[in-house]
Amino acid sequence: MQELMRSNDVVLLSFVDALLKDADIPHFLADVHMSILDGSIGVLPRRVLVDTDRMDQARRILKDADLGHELS
């Protein structure tokens, strides 16, 4: 798996999660439970990981949703 993007914005992460689910792209939201370590203040970014063979498709979906600036 490769990192598609990282963000502290939980709304953005939720939107990207929904976009990838709708496109049936296998992905994993990493570091979701790291808020335990940072005291729930959202300092540590969460990462969206995508299967390497589907990375181009996932990047295209985010660009089409005008989120290209969020890509890693």
Tab-separated table of C-alpha atoms in Angstrom:
chain	number	residue	atom	x	y	z
A	1	MET	CA	0.000	0.000	0.000
A	2	GLN	CA	1.071	3.557	-0.690
A	3	GLU	CA	0.105	6.841	0.915
A	4	LEU	CA	-2.473	8.691	-1.146
A	5	MET	CA	-2.822	11.646	1.213
A	6	ARG	CA	-2.621	12.730	4.837
A	7	SER	CA	-4.680	15.261	6.722
A	8	ASN	CA	-5.907	16.377	10.132
A	9	ASP	CA	-9.295	17.324	8.667
A	10	VAL	CA	-11.697	14.560	9.689
A	11	VAL	CA	-14.415	15.855	7.353
A	12	LEU	CA	-12.046	15.716	4.386
A	13	LEU	CA	-10.904	12.234	5.375
A	14	SER	CA	-14.501	11.083	5.631
A	15	PHE	CA	-15.249	12.495	2.174
A	16	VAL	CA	-12.188	10.799	0.636
A	17	ASP	CA	-13.166	7.549	2.365
A	18	ALA	CA	-16.647	7.786	0.806
A	19	LEU	CA	-15.221	8.567	-2.655
A	20	LEU	CA	-12.914	5.562	-2.533
A	21	LYS	CA	-15.646	3.255	-1.215
A	22	ASP	CA	-18.001	4.357	-4.006
A	23	ALA	CA	-15.286	3.541	-6.556
A	24	ASP	CA	-14.613	0.138	-4.917
A	25	ILE	CA	-10.970	1.045	-4.346
A	26	PRO	CA	-9.430	-0.904	-1.461
A	27	HIS	CA	-7.953	1.521	1.043
A	28	PHE	CA	-7.016	1.874	4.683
A	29	LEU	CA	-7.276	4.873	7.000
A	30	ALA	CA	-4.101	4.719	9.066
A	31	ASP	CA	-3.374	6.492	12.347
A	32	VAL	CA	-7.073	6.956	13.114
A	33	HIS	CA	-6.585	5.980	16.744
A	34	MET	CA	-3.479	8.120	17.257
A	35	SER	CA	-5.674	10.734	18.956
A	36	ILE	CA	-5.050	8.769	22.140
A	37	LEU	CA	-1.419	9.849	21.958
A	38	ASP	CA	-1.998	13.473	20.973
A	39	GLY	CA	-4.744	14.064	23.523
A	40	SER	CA	-7.536	14.322	20.907
A	41	ILE	CA	-6.309	17.718	19.710
A	42	GLY	CA	-5.757	16.507	16.144
A	43	VAL	CA	-2.055	17.254	15.853
A	44	LEU	CA	-1.106	13.966	14.226
A	45	PRO	CA	-2.355	13.634	10.648
A	46	ARG	CA	-4.237	10.569	9.515
A	47	ARG	CA	-3.125	8.818	6.316
A	48	VAL	CA	-5.134	7.288	3.506
A	49	LEU	CA	-3.339	4.257	2.087
A	50	VAL	CA	-4.313	2.675	-1.230
A	51	ASP	CA	-3.244	-0.532	-2.975
A	52	THR	CA	-0.349	0.269	-5.275
A	53	ASP	CA	-2.114	-1.123	-8.350
A	54	ARG	CA	-5.093	1.203	-7.779
A	55	MET	CA	-3.112	4.357	-6.927
A	56	ASP	CA	-3.526	6.015	-10.339
A	57	GLN	CA	-7.284	5.513	-10.226
A	58	ALA	CA	-7.504	6.855	-6.662
A	59	ARG	CA	-5.430	9.930	-7.575
A	60	ARG	CA	-7.681	10.576	-10.574
A	61	ILE	CA	-10.799	10.386	-8.396
A	62	LEU	CA	-9.405	12.937	-5.946
A	63	LYS	CA	-8.359	15.244	-8.785
A	64	ASP	CA	-11.838	14.970	-10.322
A	65	ALA	CA	-13.292	15.940	-6.932
A	66	ASP	CA	-11.024	19.026	-6.943
A	67	LEU	CA	-8.867	17.583	-4.167
A	68	GLY	CA	-5.653	17.252	-6.161
A	69	HIS	CA	-3.928	19.720	-3.843
A	70	GLU	CA	-4.402	17.252	-0.963
A	71	LEU	CA	-2.467	14.414	-2.638
A	72	SER	CA	0.842	13.284	-1.127
